[in-house]
């Protein structure tokens, strides 16, 4: 059977990834991809222009952009030297005299509380200081830092990939977190079994941090806790105020409320300590790139829906011999591998995956599809040679790519296996 609509979508998808690999920003590549799909579906230039205008006028688009920019500001506060030191010392203290493995997990994971490009570079020197240098190799230290830096990215609500996923999939924040938190536990287990367990001589032997570090931890983490709390609690009360606002808008407004409260606390703290003012990162290249990527993701999703190619592709795939589950797994994995960022696999592949769900592709259930797509996209991202955290960690420890891969591959394979098993179980339950 001819797979015309499917070919158009996959060809455009490949083109987006290729353009990004050729150094065009992911946001612009996605924007071009959405326009090509809309035109290729047979809609005229005038209609495509209307579709583009409607996509750019969606309130959730600009709420998302504002929220991410404010999150970057919160990230700057968390990454300040004094605050980072409190987090690190607390992680060492909670590891305890007999829990040194835990300190190796907590240090990069604590830095991972703050989403930032190349964040593994912040925890790399701390890992280097913590382990016994004479009993470790550069590639092992790079793998430990890289792996445990990302164990919260599955569900931590401040990560852009989580926000994007919740804006694409029709699932509540609570439901999403309940599905994804087990992957953090799987990651810790895989990291312990494949990375830490076989290196007992690498454990730190220095003194445990003082109690003062733990006492100062709450004021440092308070802005983050407020944001998470409002993101989880406020969407339901907002339903009474904005019954027609849509679930995505309510989620974005709930997070925005938390961000504004958190920034108020940060501003007060900065004034008391004569720290830097707010919005020092507003006009930076990094912030601009993140905002452009988010705009591209949302516009691509909207134009893809307007093209009406997905219903056609769903019918074509249903009549073909290609298992839909393979497509659901392959597209996010490929996008993560090529782009090297979580927003890449979510923004480029998830609209296609959700499209297959919406047209009733055989064998797909909402939660099983989400788990499979996210775990495979995450695996591709962690294996990507262009992942900024991977590159920076490798360079910091002067470790060859191949040798770091040897440590990381079993961990990534474990997450892929866990994703497949969870997806099958959820599918059999009809979820």
XYZ file of N, CA, C and O in Angstrom, residues 5 29 45 57 61 112 116 121 159-160 214 220 244 270 285 330 338 357 360 369 389 402 420 425:
96
model
N 1.228 9.878 2.993
C 1.253 10.797 4.131
C 2.379 10.436 5.096
O 3.074 11.310 5.622
N 14.549 24.998 12.543
C 14.354 23.773 11.765
C 12.942 23.242 11.939
O 12.299 22.813 10.974
N -0.670 28.731 0.141
C 0.152 29.641 0.957
C -0.669 30.535 1.874
O -0.256 30.785 3.015
N -0.381 32.759 17.949
C -1.280 33.464 18.860
C -1.785 32.579 19.992
O -2.562 33.045 20.830
N 1.658 29.014 24.127
C 2.992 29.208 23.566
C 3.757 30.262 24.350
O 4.897 30.041 24.789
N 21.482 18.705 39.314
C 20.417 18.452 38.337
C 19.071 18.994 38.731
O 18.139 18.985 37.925
N 19.871 23.434 33.326
C 20.741 24.396 32.652
C 21.552 23.659 31.596
O 21.973 22.512 31.817
N 28.837 20.195 33.811
C 30.131 20.835 34.029
C 30.234 21.415 35.441
O 31.321 21.541 35.993
N 12.093 20.997 34.372
C 12.803 20.720 33.126
C 11.922 21.065 31.920
O 10.748 20.684 31.879
N 12.486 21.760 30.927
C 11.698 22.088 29.738
C 11.074 20.867 29.067
O 9.947 20.945 28.569
N 23.372 21.345 56.160
C 21.991 20.886 56.077
C 21.007 21.943 56.542
O 19.913 22.073 55.993
N 17.883 27.714 50.599
C 18.362 27.678 49.212
C 17.347 26.985 48.306
O 17.099 27.412 47.174
N -12.724 27.408 30.661
C -12.503 27.242 29.223
C -11.048 27.498 28.828
O -10.742 27.600 27.640
N 18.746 38.433 47.462
C 19.856 39.103 46.777
C 20.111 40.487 47.358
O 21.259 40.924 47.480
N 22.479 34.927 24.816
C 22.317 34.021 23.681
C 21.648 32.706 24.107
O 20.799 32.164 23.394
N 11.089 4.301 17.856
C 12.206 4.696 16.995
C 12.294 6.204 16.809
O 13.399 6.777 16.860
N 20.174 12.413 17.520
C 20.665 13.411 16.564
C 20.762 14.797 17.193
O 21.736 15.516 16.976
N -1.649 8.353 18.322
C -2.620 8.031 19.370
C -4.009 8.555 19.015
O -5.012 7.854 19.158
N -6.093 6.692 16.586
C -6.455 5.344 16.980
C -5.601 4.252 16.394
O -6.113 3.181 16.051
N 2.083 4.456 25.732
C 2.765 5.147 24.639
C 3.695 6.223 25.169
O 4.837 6.372 24.711
N 26.181 18.090 27.790
C 26.699 17.572 29.059
C 27.727 16.468 28.825
O 28.730 16.386 29.540
N 34.683 6.685 23.449
C 34.415 5.249 23.403
C 34.487 4.636 24.787
O 33.651 3.801 25.173
N 10.334 -0.507 27.956
C 9.570 -1.502 27.187
C 8.676 -2.325 28.110
O 7.494 -2.552 27.826
N 3.234 -3.612 30.201
C 2.330 -3.806 31.331
C 1.166 -2.823 31.301
O 0.008 -3.195 31.515
